[in-house]
């Protein structure tokens, strides 16, 4: 990539995570204009003919770094671009925005000048002067002639739907069997709405000339448009709020009714996504900040949450509450769509945040295609990129618009992970794929996340701008500013995984699943045997209900043309009448039949809730507290690194976390042996079951903190452990300040077990683990 090396340091050790094998890896540390690169001593020579990869296995992009911390003799310091160090650092800790923590240890033989220079260089380079910080970062990564030539010859993945042309949308209509809908190019030049895509799906009976009159009645022109059809015949729509201050003609009302009721349905349920049920973007931002502080601690003060208050502090972040509320709302919509022969319209004030979350979760729950890797990528492309989610504002790469920043997309990924953890066998994509997508959001190199809508992406890729005249309307014009094209590197899509990960890592993005049986033939567009939904289908044509705060209603002012003066509920300038409230209990019974309010599924021993037999039934998540887990592989992978710099390893004293983990494992072994012995002494009892791995079923005990760490992928059986204490672990060559023994102010978290991790020293008797701490531990190994 022809990167310019700004500084290097030799004889550096990188601390490896449990996924990387644990231990320390020796090599050389580099700092360029784009990344902090660590090259191991035994790494193979790079192949000049191989395709370039943006980041290596041990690299971190400068744009992903949030804070730089150095550790010296009995002290730690947060390094800023203007900091001056009065001591030679012994450890360098990089806190990343994606919850990772990179820890580097300098050897005794590393020159002090190199240690100081590379620390200063990283601290000054990862925070360049504004403006233009993101552009300079992109030029450092993609601006070379070789990289531009390489990217220009890249081909898009032909196995996924990009939803950028009318043919792509027609393929989706055919896949879903959505008859009665068509692809409209009414917004081809973004004249009707600048945030909607060029092509939208509308009923066939609505002409484009009639459709144009409807845009002005909705915020930002985001009219009701088709998203997806359930196999049972129901349609899912998205729209923004109504503009009630605009006068409505009779033709406008008819067109709006045709769009809302779709092609076959006679019943429409408007699901309100605002209010107190779902979090606002500011709520999501605050919860994510609190979660980050909890997992990584306060870097500036080195104060962490005590062990006995960790769970309550996690609850106070409200992150799991917001995840639960999004899943609950998506479950309600999924059950409504399952009833068949109705239209469900998601209504949000701007239709660009929570509507993306709910509509995507509904399709993941109900459509097996969306649970494959290619299908999920197409889903994100359709509902988020083409749906107009403001990635550029919500991610805030420039760090100049904090009021708009909110990790809404990361909340969606967490919701998908919750579904995956409860139904792992129903997903072809894996948690490795979700983690890779999570980390890619924090890398400002992909056009998928650097724009707020399709119009902005088209302007950048084609170097076009738009001008408006009363006669010609909106017209594309070629930019004449020379600073716009030559300097801007071509930005690849995030789905080009070859630029980020090796083939071996990409193989872990998917897993084999049972093939989905073909859909049964639809009978008159409705495959429905639910008696409640039959009664709903017999309602008055044009019936519109509102689902808000978990209950249904038919208010007189639901739609802008509904009369609010006489109280009779008659449509203004319309022949239809408001439905009777007698039909509302039928909808409520429909949701209560599925027990959406935190009902406990029957749990199996290993796989969580028992999935439905019908592959097209919605995957309803378990929403009770013990079954809503913390995404440990994402949020806690840097927790121990963040806390370990105050407890460095030494040759004679292992890490306090290792002592606690070793004790927990010893107690588990004694309990297992004791239970096996008592069972063998009693002839009436059945033989003892073989010992399960430590994390075989974390849902069995819901009275302690085990529910925070849900079941991950099955691990191979651990080798038999010897009763003798394991040998001491190898220490890094440069000793640092002494171990402070049983210091209780730090939070220690534990992870899964592996054979390689059973090498801990026997702890002294003074390090006996309290029962409260053992309840938080689900295994003997140190979590990453």
XYZ file of C-alpha atoms in Angstrom:
784
model
C 0.000 0.000 0.000
C 3.110 2.223 -0.078
C 2.565 3.425 3.476
C 4.986 5.834 5.026
C 6.451 4.534 8.294
C 6.550 7.369 10.792
C 8.149 5.524 13.710
C 9.066 2.020 14.802
C 10.084 0.193 17.972
C 11.911 -3.135 18.071
C 11.686 -5.948 20.611
C 8.050 -5.316 21.507
C 5.632 -7.917 22.848
C 1.904 -7.914 22.074
C -0.505 -9.438 24.550
C -2.753 -11.944 22.801
C -6.390 -12.506 23.569
C -7.917 -15.901 24.258
C -9.055 -16.131 20.628
C -5.484 -15.500 19.520
C -4.096 -18.192 21.802
C -3.165 -16.048 24.820
C 0.353 -15.310 25.882
C 2.746 -12.801 24.370
C 4.017 -12.426 20.804
C 7.381 -10.806 20.036
C 7.880 -8.514 17.069
C 8.261 -4.943 15.843
C 5.761 -2.127 16.308
C 5.210 0.380 13.484
C 3.185 3.579 13.203
C 2.132 4.889 9.776
C -0.316 7.542 8.621
C -3.028 4.873 8.552
C -2.469 2.284 11.256
C -0.457 0.929 14.143
C 1.016 -2.276 12.757
C 2.611 -5.069 14.739
C 4.764 -7.485 12.729
C 5.709 -10.717 14.584
C 9.245 -12.005 14.338
C 8.235 -15.293 12.721
C 5.678 -13.806 10.321
C 6.031 -15.021 6.717
C 7.403 -12.695 4.096
C 4.596 -10.800 2.360
C 3.702 -11.941 -1.131
C 4.037 -9.115 -3.641
C 1.458 -10.761 -5.925
C -1.191 -11.154 -3.221
C -4.120 -8.755 -2.999
C -3.616 -5.980 -0.452
C -5.350 -6.251 2.893
C -6.116 -3.059 4.765
C -5.351 -4.411 8.225
C -3.316 -7.362 9.377
C -4.215 -9.733 12.165
C -2.351 -7.635 14.751
C -2.999 -4.140 13.373
C -5.334 -1.371 14.462
C -6.390 1.600 12.358
C -5.565 5.020 13.744
C -9.149 6.132 13.188
C -10.321 3.320 15.483
C -8.182 4.467 18.420
C -9.963 6.442 21.106
C -7.357 6.779 23.862
C -3.668 6.045 24.397
C -2.506 5.001 27.862
C 1.052 4.276 28.970
C 2.112 2.318 32.047
C 5.303 3.035 33.937
C 6.761 2.169 37.323
C 3.792 2.400 39.697
C 1.899 4.847 37.482
C -0.356 5.151 34.460
C -0.920 8.159 32.244
C -3.425 9.118 29.576
C -1.415 10.489 26.654
C -2.774 13.355 24.562
C -1.182 15.001 21.509
C 0.311 17.688 23.762
C 1.419 15.443 26.611
C 4.976 15.198 27.876
C 6.194 12.066 29.647
C 8.562 12.216 32.595
C 9.147 8.471 32.624
C 9.867 5.760 30.092
C 6.734 3.702 29.402
C 6.876 -0.012 29.991
C 3.459 -0.784 28.483
C 1.436 0.889 25.754
C -2.328 0.339 25.870
C -4.541 1.425 22.937
C -8.261 1.740 23.657
C -10.273 1.347 20.454
C -13.757 2.591 19.654
C -14.903 -0.941 18.821
C -14.340 -2.122 22.427
C -10.963 -3.690 21.707
C -7.866 -2.980 23.789
C -4.396 -3.506 22.301
C -1.631 -4.012 24.866
C 2.080 -3.785 23.928
C 4.976 -4.424 26.310
C 8.410 -2.906 25.660
C 11.439 -5.081 26.261
C 14.350 -4.045 28.460
C 16.543 -3.891 25.383
C 14.161 -1.611 23.495
C 15.865 1.789 23.233
C 14.160 4.370 25.413
C 14.225 6.844 22.550
C 12.174 4.482 20.372
C 9.695 3.915 23.187
C 9.093 7.627 23.679
C 9.037 8.498 19.987
C 6.513 5.864 18.961
C 4.281 6.795 21.914
C 4.331 10.476 20.943
C 3.808 9.625 17.263
C 0.748 7.477 17.892
C -0.763 10.064 20.256
C -0.341 12.854 17.703
C -1.295 10.879 14.593
C -4.520 9.239 15.707
C -6.028 12.678 16.389
C -5.108 14.823 13.352
C -6.147 18.438 13.194
C -9.661 19.135 11.944
C -11.116 19.522 9.390
C -10.090 16.896 6.854
C -9.067 14.260 9.361
C -11.203 11.541 7.770
C -10.142 12.521 4.256
C -6.464 12.400 5.184
C -7.015 8.999 6.783
C -8.737 7.713 3.643
C -5.944 9.010 1.429
C -3.379 7.276 3.615
C -5.204 3.956 3.206
C -6.618 4.140 -0.335
C -4.927 7.085 -2.009
C -1.917 5.354 -3.523
C -1.852 4.703 -7.257
C -1.616 0.959 -6.719
C -4.570 0.875 -4.359
C -6.744 3.038 -6.603
C -5.986 0.771 -9.546
C -6.745 -2.283 -7.447
C -10.081 -0.915 -6.246
C -11.123 0.186 -9.708
C -10.841 -3.419 -10.931
C -12.847 -4.915 -8.062
C -16.112 -6.628 -8.917
C -19.156 -6.596 -6.714
C -20.525 -9.715 -5.109
C -23.008 -11.121 -7.589
C -24.607 -13.409 -4.990
C -26.202 -10.610 -2.959
C -28.847 -8.043 -3.825
C -27.571 -4.446 -3.807
C -31.003 -2.800 -4.340
C -29.510 -0.079 -6.514
C -31.458 -0.749 -9.715
C -35.035 -1.494 -10.667
C -34.026 -5.067 -11.535
C -32.784 -5.617 -7.987
C -36.130 -4.559 -6.522
C -38.027 -6.695 -9.030
C -35.960 -9.687 -7.962
C -36.954 -9.043 -4.351
C -40.633 -8.827 -5.325
C -40.340 -12.126 -7.148
C -38.512 -13.776 -4.257
C -41.193 -12.716 -1.778
C -44.057 -13.493 -4.135
C -45.427 -9.970 -3.756
C -48.077 -9.760 -6.432
C -49.903 -6.513 -6.954
C -46.812 -4.354 -6.345
C -44.515 -2.685 -8.838
C -41.210 -0.828 -8.898
C -41.616 2.899 -9.470
C -38.912 5.268 -10.727
C -40.839 8.352 -9.616
C -37.874 9.356 -7.417
C -35.226 8.564 -10.021
C -33.675 12.039 -9.807
C -34.453 12.424 -6.088
C -36.978 15.158 -6.900
C -39.740 13.793 -4.680
C -37.545 12.944 -1.675
C -33.819 13.422 -1.241
C -33.536 10.715 1.426
C -35.491 7.933 -0.329
C -33.812 5.642 -2.875
C -34.208 6.092 -6.601
C -36.667 3.202 -6.852
C -39.524 2.457 -4.485
C -42.190 -0.267 -4.487
C -45.829 0.847 -4.647
C -49.167 -0.826 -5.536
C -49.701 -1.495 -9.212
C -53.002 0.368 -9.246
C -51.320 3.664 -8.267
C -49.855 5.620 -11.201
C -46.749 7.738 -10.871
C -48.669 10.885 -11.701
C -51.053 10.163 -8.834
C -48.233 9.100 -6.556
C -46.431 12.433 -6.880
C -49.316 14.155 -5.088
C -48.698 12.070 -1.960
C -45.097 13.018 -1.196
C -45.954 16.414 0.259
C -48.187 14.854 2.923
C -45.268 13.130 4.731
C -42.143 14.374 6.459
C -39.272 14.648 3.997
C -41.510 13.068 1.359
C -41.096 9.583 2.832
C -44.419 8.105 1.708
C -45.643 4.601 2.639
C -43.636 2.108 0.601
C -43.321 -1.652 0.492
C -40.471 -3.389 2.323
C -41.275 -7.089 2.518
C -44.077 -9.644 2.191
C -44.656 -12.385 4.726
C -45.136 -15.890 3.276
C -48.707 -15.819 4.586
C -49.588 -12.823 2.436
C -49.174 -9.802 4.721
C -47.150 -6.801 3.633
C -44.739 -4.669 5.644
C -44.523 -0.943 4.880
C -42.489 1.965 6.191
C -43.415 5.640 6.295
C -42.740 8.876 8.144
C -45.263 10.938 10.055
C -48.110 12.797 8.351
C -48.014 16.491 7.608
C -51.302 17.485 9.177
C -51.014 21.133 8.201
C -51.373 20.429 4.480
C -54.728 20.570 2.757
C -55.832 17.178 1.433
C -57.682 16.858 -1.838
C -60.060 14.003 -2.500
C -57.677 12.400 -5.011
C -54.836 12.618 -2.527
C -56.884 10.756 0.037
C -57.731 7.995 -2.416
C -54.091 7.565 -3.419
C -52.953 7.409 0.177
C -55.556 4.790 0.968
C -54.486 2.696 -2.001
C -50.872 2.783 -0.822
C -51.707 2.014 2.803
C -53.995 -0.906 2.099
C -51.648 -2.395 -0.467
C -52.828 -4.689 -3.198
C -54.825 -7.425 -1.454
C -55.416 -6.452 2.154
C -58.470 -4.742 3.550
C -56.970 -4.089 6.975
C -54.101 -1.802 7.915
C -52.345 -1.586 11.262
C -50.194 1.499 11.800
C -47.455 0.690 14.309
C -46.213 3.794 16.068
C -42.485 3.623 16.808
C -42.217 6.804 18.833
C -43.118 7.544 22.423
C -41.926 5.718 25.506
C -41.856 2.176 24.114
C -38.649 2.552 22.139
C -35.519 4.549 22.966
C -34.643 7.770 21.214
C -31.257 8.163 19.467
C -30.004 10.236 22.404
C -31.041 7.466 24.802
C -29.125 4.921 22.726
C -26.027 7.102 22.698
C -26.108 7.593 26.465
C -26.640 3.881 27.131
C -23.772 2.890 24.845
C -21.443 5.383 26.534
C -22.328 3.982 29.938
C -21.826 0.426 28.705
C -18.425 1.339 27.341
C -17.376 2.947 30.611
C -18.529 -0.121 32.519
C -16.688 -2.617 30.333
C -13.451 -0.669 29.937
C -13.470 1.368 33.140
C -12.597 5.007 33.626
C -9.250 5.336 31.901
C -8.343 8.706 33.365
C -8.941 7.737 37.008
C -8.250 3.960 36.804
C -11.397 3.372 38.858
C -13.590 0.407 38.003
C -16.880 -0.879 39.317
C -16.611 -3.295 42.277
C -17.552 -6.889 41.637
C -20.632 -6.818 43.835
C -22.065 -3.834 41.943
C -21.172 -4.826 38.394
C -24.527 -6.389 37.524
C -26.560 -3.540 38.955
C -24.374 -1.052 37.099
C -24.933 -2.967 33.900
C -28.675 -2.769 34.472
C -28.445 0.969 35.060
C -26.898 1.509 31.625
C -30.303 0.496 30.110
C -28.552 -1.041 27.084
C -30.184 -4.423 27.615
C -33.507 -2.683 28.257
C -33.326 -0.952 24.895
C -32.351 -4.198 23.198
C -35.304 -5.918 24.822
C -37.747 -3.163 23.806
C -36.682 -3.330 20.143
C -37.037 -7.104 20.102
C -40.439 -6.882 21.764
C -41.745 -4.396 19.209
C -40.377 -6.455 16.316
C -42.039 -9.560 17.794
C -45.392 -7.801 17.891
C -45.065 -6.796 14.249
C -43.946 -10.302 13.253
C -47.004 -11.849 14.898
C -49.308 -9.380 13.164
C -47.793 -10.218 9.794
C -48.119 -13.925 10.510
C -51.898 -13.554 10.778
C -52.040 -12.898 7.048
C -54.064 -10.688 4.731
C -53.280 -7.310 6.256
C -50.843 -4.452 5.887
C -48.569 -3.354 8.725
C -47.114 0.140 8.312
C -44.251 1.225 10.559
C -44.565 4.916 11.310
C -41.721 6.984 12.732
C -41.361 10.743 12.810
C -38.452 10.736 10.338
C -38.483 7.054 9.343
C -34.696 6.775 9.461
C -33.726 5.241 12.803
C -35.955 2.878 14.795
C -37.962 1.952 11.691
C -34.739 0.543 10.218
C -34.210 -1.499 13.369
C -37.733 -2.898 13.652
C -38.257 -3.640 9.950
C -34.907 -5.444 9.748
C -35.550 -7.480 12.906
C -38.975 -8.534 11.624
C -37.441 -9.920 8.467
C -34.674 -11.686 10.387
C -37.299 -13.318 12.604
C -39.608 -14.417 9.791
C -37.487 -14.894 6.660
C -34.843 -17.684 6.645
C -33.169 -15.990 3.670
C -32.317 -12.989 5.865
C -30.508 -15.283 8.294
C -27.932 -16.245 5.662
C -24.832 -14.155 5.118
C -25.762 -12.938 1.634
C -29.382 -12.429 2.613
C -28.446 -10.451 5.694
C -26.096 -8.254 3.682
C -28.895 -7.572 1.221
C -31.238 -6.808 4.109
C -28.860 -4.188 5.516
C -28.378 -2.794 2.033
C -32.153 -2.459 1.553
C -33.379 -1.280 4.945
C -30.385 0.794 6.049
C -28.352 2.017 3.080
C -31.272 2.447 0.681
C -33.648 3.199 3.552
C -31.799 6.428 4.274
C -30.314 5.789 7.703
C -28.009 8.669 8.540
C -24.837 6.671 9.004
C -22.579 9.688 8.552
C -24.326 11.654 11.316
C -24.998 8.751 13.653
C -21.460 7.361 13.567
C -19.916 10.870 13.605
C -16.536 10.034 12.119
C -15.445 13.687 12.180
C -16.371 14.009 15.873
C -17.861 17.414 15.082
C -21.566 16.660 15.539
C -21.968 15.023 18.925
C -25.673 15.892 19.157
C -26.483 13.641 16.183
C -24.246 10.749 17.229
C -26.082 7.551 18.176
C -25.047 3.909 17.535
C -28.473 2.834 16.266
C -26.965 0.295 13.872
C -24.883 -1.240 16.661
C -28.056 -1.661 18.718
C -29.561 -3.549 15.790
C -26.528 -5.849 15.595
C -26.882 -6.562 19.303
C -30.548 -7.480 18.777
C -29.579 -9.864 15.977
C -26.954 -11.394 18.228
C -29.614 -11.990 20.886
C -31.672 -13.908 18.333
C -28.592 -15.809 17.169
C -27.651 -16.799 20.726
C -31.150 -18.208 21.333
C -31.580 -19.872 17.912
C -28.024 -20.627 16.694
C -29.102 -23.541 14.507
C -31.525 -21.348 12.536
C -28.819 -18.921 11.381
C -26.424 -19.530 8.539
C -24.420 -16.462 9.547
C -22.373 -16.634 12.756
C -21.414 -14.323 15.571
C -18.004 -13.879 13.901
C -19.775 -12.229 10.992
C -21.755 -9.932 13.298
C -18.558 -9.020 15.148
C -16.749 -8.258 11.892
C -19.601 -5.999 10.774
C -19.583 -4.295 14.166
C -15.864 -3.539 13.882
C -16.165 -2.323 10.288
C -18.523 0.453 11.369
C -15.641 2.126 13.193
C -13.402 2.151 10.109
C -14.207 5.212 7.925
C -13.175 3.609 4.653
C -16.457 2.269 3.271
C -19.042 4.156 1.268
C -21.719 2.132 3.049
C -21.267 4.148 6.243
C -19.992 7.501 4.975
C -23.275 8.780 3.559
C -26.771 9.438 4.824
C -28.708 8.266 1.762
C -28.352 6.931 -1.760
C -28.289 10.430 -3.219
C -25.106 11.281 -1.313
C -23.459 8.030 -2.366
C -24.299 8.710 -6.001
C -22.867 12.206 -5.772
C -19.570 10.885 -4.438
C -19.197 7.898 -6.746
C -20.164 9.833 -9.889
C -18.718 13.192 -8.811
C -22.078 14.853 -9.446
C -24.030 17.615 -7.853
C -27.598 18.764 -8.429
C -29.008 22.148 -9.322
C -32.625 23.221 -9.343
C -34.401 25.579 -11.719
C -38.148 26.268 -11.878
C -38.241 25.118 -15.506
C -36.020 22.037 -15.536
C -36.289 20.960 -11.892
C -33.408 18.978 -10.404
C -30.545 18.272 -12.833
C -27.192 16.573 -12.348
C -24.111 18.667 -13.016
C -20.454 17.660 -13.170
C -18.385 19.232 -10.428
C -15.708 21.626 -11.657
C -13.903 21.925 -8.349
C -10.551 20.256 -8.864
C -10.184 19.516 -5.161
C -13.100 17.091 -5.080
C -12.094 14.322 -7.458
C -8.300 13.927 -7.593
C -7.858 13.889 -3.813
C -10.769 11.652 -2.857
C -9.859 7.950 -3.040
C -12.458 5.449 -4.238
C -14.303 4.004 -1.256
C -15.175 0.287 -1.375
C -18.381 -1.211 0.076
C -18.196 -2.831 3.472
C -19.219 -6.165 1.940
C -15.825 -6.513 0.215
C -14.513 -8.676 3.030
C -11.323 -9.610 1.174
C -10.003 -6.133 1.963
C -10.244 -6.763 5.705
C -10.078 -10.459 6.485
C -8.266 -13.529 5.267
C -10.043 -16.476 3.700
C -9.611 -18.475 6.898
C -11.444 -15.834 8.939
C -14.163 -15.434 6.323
C -14.858 -19.150 6.511
C -16.039 -18.565 10.094
C -18.660 -16.066 8.890
C -21.139 -18.813 8.005
C -22.110 -22.277 9.144
C -24.126 -25.060 7.502
C -27.834 -25.102 8.218
C -30.658 -27.344 7.160
C -32.185 -26.329 3.821
C -35.417 -24.392 4.079
C -38.363 -26.219 2.486
C -40.121 -24.365 -0.329
C -43.132 -22.245 0.413
C -46.539 -23.834 0.168
C -48.670 -22.417 -2.637
C -50.660 -19.386 -1.585
C -54.410 -19.642 -1.879
C -55.810 -16.311 -3.048
C -52.755 -14.602 -1.668
C -53.440 -15.858 1.851
C -52.050 -18.978 3.524
C -53.872 -18.630 6.797
C -55.572 -21.030 9.158
C -55.765 -18.808 12.228
C -59.444 -18.282 13.159
C -58.716 -14.929 14.769
C -57.136 -13.609 11.603
C -60.110 -14.797 9.547
C -62.327 -12.611 11.683
C -59.910 -9.767 11.188
C -60.025 -10.200 7.443
C -63.801 -9.788 7.517
C -63.616 -6.285 8.929
C -64.937 -3.297 7.046
C -62.785 -2.514 3.990
C -60.442 0.313 4.825
C -60.221 -0.403 8.541
C -57.181 1.259 10.080
C -55.967 0.501 13.607
C -53.161 2.041 15.615
C -50.786 -0.141 17.649
C -49.197 1.989 20.337
C -47.835 1.051 23.774
C -48.836 -2.568 23.294
C -52.556 -1.939 22.710
C -54.789 -1.317 19.714
C -57.106 1.590 19.116
C -58.952 3.303 16.294
C -58.705 7.019 17.124
C -60.595 9.463 15.002
C -57.519 11.537 14.242
C -55.207 8.677 13.256
C -54.994 9.770 9.625
C -54.855 13.372 8.418
C -58.119 13.101 6.500
C -60.024 11.656 9.489
C -62.626 14.029 10.875
C -62.012 15.263 14.419
C -64.800 17.813 14.779
C -68.074 15.900 14.824
C -66.701 12.881 16.686
C -68.591 10.498 14.414
C -65.387 8.915 13.127
C -66.325 9.445 9.481
C -63.527 9.957 6.991
C -63.282 13.498 5.737
C -64.128 13.518 2.018
C -64.193 9.717 1.977
C -66.899 7.077 1.770
C -65.285 4.823 4.332
C -66.184 4.781 7.983
C -64.015 4.161 10.976
C -64.071 0.536 12.130
C -65.944 -0.485 15.206
C -63.996 -0.982 18.393
C -65.399 -4.519 18.541
C -62.625 -5.588 16.168
C -59.846 -4.360 18.446
C -60.026 -7.314 20.903
C -59.396 -9.660 17.991
C -56.051 -8.016 17.375
C -55.197 -8.052 21.036
C -56.059 -11.755 21.295
C -53.751 -12.347 18.369
C -50.790 -10.955 20.271
C -51.738 -12.494 23.606
C -51.936 -15.910 21.952
C -48.218 -15.607 21.270
C -47.525 -14.350 24.812
C -45.269 -11.531 23.772
C -44.933 -10.025 27.222
C -41.813 -11.799 28.459
C -43.175 -15.337 28.405
C -40.714 -18.134 29.290
C -40.146 -20.607 26.497
C -39.403 -24.202 27.305
C -35.661 -24.464 27.556
C -33.571 -27.312 26.295
C -30.361 -28.346 27.958
C -28.008 -26.680 25.514
C -29.765 -24.817 22.731
C -31.964 -22.384 24.649
C -35.574 -22.000 23.561
C -37.162 -24.708 21.485
C -37.566 -23.323 17.998
C -40.806 -23.583 16.048
C -41.228 -26.527 13.737
C -42.420 -24.419 10.833
C -39.351 -22.667 9.323
C -41.526 -19.692 8.389
C -42.872 -19.149 11.891
C -41.270 -16.107 13.534
C -38.305 -16.689 15.805
C -39.724 -15.023 18.887
C -36.967 -14.258 21.397
C -37.133 -14.953 25.099
C -37.277 -11.547 26.775
C -37.019 -12.502 30.446
C -33.928 -11.196 32.219
C -31.797 -14.358 32.468
C -32.132 -15.036 28.747
C -31.096 -11.573 27.586
C -27.326 -11.867 27.547
C -24.452 -9.449 27.196
C -22.544 -9.777 23.925
C -19.370 -10.824 25.652
C -17.292 -11.492 22.544
C -17.828 -7.863 21.573
C -18.122 -5.800 24.747
C -15.863 -7.731 27.116
C -13.013 -8.731 24.825
C -10.942 -5.767 26.006
C -12.077 -5.666 29.624
C -9.161 -7.580 31.127
C -6.629 -5.762 28.967
C -8.063 -2.500 30.232
C -7.612 -3.570 33.837
C -4.492 -5.699 33.543
C -2.025 -2.849 33.166
C -2.396 -2.157 36.892
C -1.741 -5.865 37.684
C 1.152 -6.881 35.376
C 2.427 -10.424 35.380
C 5.653 -11.372 37.098
C 7.710 -14.502 37.334
C 6.791 -15.383 40.937
C 3.212 -14.094 41.230
C 0.536 -14.896 38.654
C -2.203 -12.437 37.821
C -4.937 -12.206 40.507
C -7.523 -13.069 37.886
C -5.658 -16.289 37.115
C -5.608 -17.185 40.793
C -9.344 -16.669 41.128
C -10.021 -18.630 37.951
C -7.796 -21.488 39.089
C -9.617 -21.688 42.431
C -13.017 -21.708 40.758
C -11.960 -24.614 38.562
C -10.603 -26.542 41.519
C -13.890 -26.113 43.377
C -15.846 -27.249 40.317
C -13.658 -30.351 40.019
C -14.242 -31.214 43.679
C -17.994 -30.742 43.333
C -18.051 -32.960 40.258
C -16.042 -35.679 41.967
C -18.226 -35.476 45.066
C -21.469 -35.770 43.128
C -20.090 -38.654 41.062
C -18.987 -40.471 44.228
C -22.344 -40.097 45.954
C -24.172 -41.347 42.877
C -21.961 -44.426 42.609
C -22.552 -45.339 46.283
C -26.326 -45.388 45.834
C -27.498 -48.408 43.764
C -30.946 -46.905 43.199
C -29.603 -43.901 41.364
C -28.745 -43.827 37.707
C -25.098 -43.561 36.671
C -23.693 -40.081 36.825
C -23.805 -38.137 33.618
C -20.498 -37.237 32.008
C -19.161 -33.899 33.103
C -20.316 -31.000 30.983
C -18.108 -28.182 29.886
C -18.256 -25.191 32.227
C -20.537 -23.252 29.863
C -22.748 -26.122 28.737
C -25.925 -24.506 29.980
C -25.733 -21.044 31.465
C -29.502 -20.713 31.574
C -29.881 -23.294 34.350
C -29.114 -20.840 37.124
C -31.039 -17.606 36.879
C -30.424 -16.481 40.438
C -26.897 -15.206 39.919
C -24.895 -13.414 37.275
C -24.452 -16.334 34.900
C -27.122 -15.034 32.544
C -24.781 -12.241 31.487
C -22.698 -14.637 29.474
C -24.966 -16.690 27.179
C -23.985 -19.850 25.465
C -21.425 -19.499 22.712
C -20.584 -22.021 20.033
C -19.930 -25.565 21.343
C -16.385 -26.145 22.542
C -14.486 -29.440 22.208
C -14.258 -31.530 25.394
C -11.466 -30.398 27.648
C -8.646 -32.790 28.424
C -8.523 -34.397 31.830
C -6.990 -32.062 34.363
C -4.344 -33.250 36.771
C -4.855 -32.749 40.481
C -1.409 -31.261 40.867
C -1.134 -27.494 40.457
C -0.108 -26.363 36.977
C 3.299 -24.789 36.381
C 3.752 -21.046 36.583
C 3.072 -19.035 33.475
C 5.949 -17.358 31.667
C 6.371 -13.687 32.451
C 7.390 -10.917 30.072
C 11.081 -10.003 30.227
C 10.642 -6.451 31.516
C 9.351 -6.514 35.121
C 7.136 -3.710 36.216
C 5.765 -2.615 39.563
C 5.032 -5.284 42.139
C 1.835 -7.240 42.279
C -0.489 -5.692 44.796
C -2.055 -8.970 45.849
C -5.713 -8.963 46.702
C -6.607 -5.476 45.578
C -10.395 -5.516 45.394
C -11.025 -2.252 43.584
C -10.695 -3.843 40.138
C -13.400 -5.779 38.327
C -12.431 -9.211 37.035
C -14.458 -11.057 34.418
C -14.168 -14.658 33.352
C -14.705 -16.456 30.096
C -14.748 -19.887 28.508
C -12.409 -22.791 29.172
C -9.784 -24.134 26.833
C -7.078 -26.722 27.340
C -4.346 -24.183 26.754
C -5.608 -21.959 29.542
C -5.105 -24.529 32.316
C -1.565 -23.402 33.160
C -2.136 -21.258 36.219
C -0.070 -21.237 39.367
C -1.668 -22.535 42.562
C -2.954 -19.530 44.435
C -1.965 -18.987 48.040
C -4.569 -19.585 50.681
C -5.041 -15.840 51.125
C -6.722 -15.655 47.707
C -9.864 -17.570 48.522
C -12.678 -16.606 46.170
C -15.787 -15.237 47.888
C -19.070 -16.894 46.883
C -20.289 -13.663 45.309
C -17.364 -13.655 42.927
C -17.757 -17.328 42.121
C -21.348 -16.681 41.108
C -20.098 -14.236 38.530
C -17.670 -16.738 37.089
C -18.735 -19.256 34.474
C -15.369 -20.767 33.745
C -11.760 -20.871 34.844
C -10.205 -18.946 32.008
C -9.604 -15.274 31.721
C -12.064 -13.594 29.362
C -10.801 -11.558 26.503
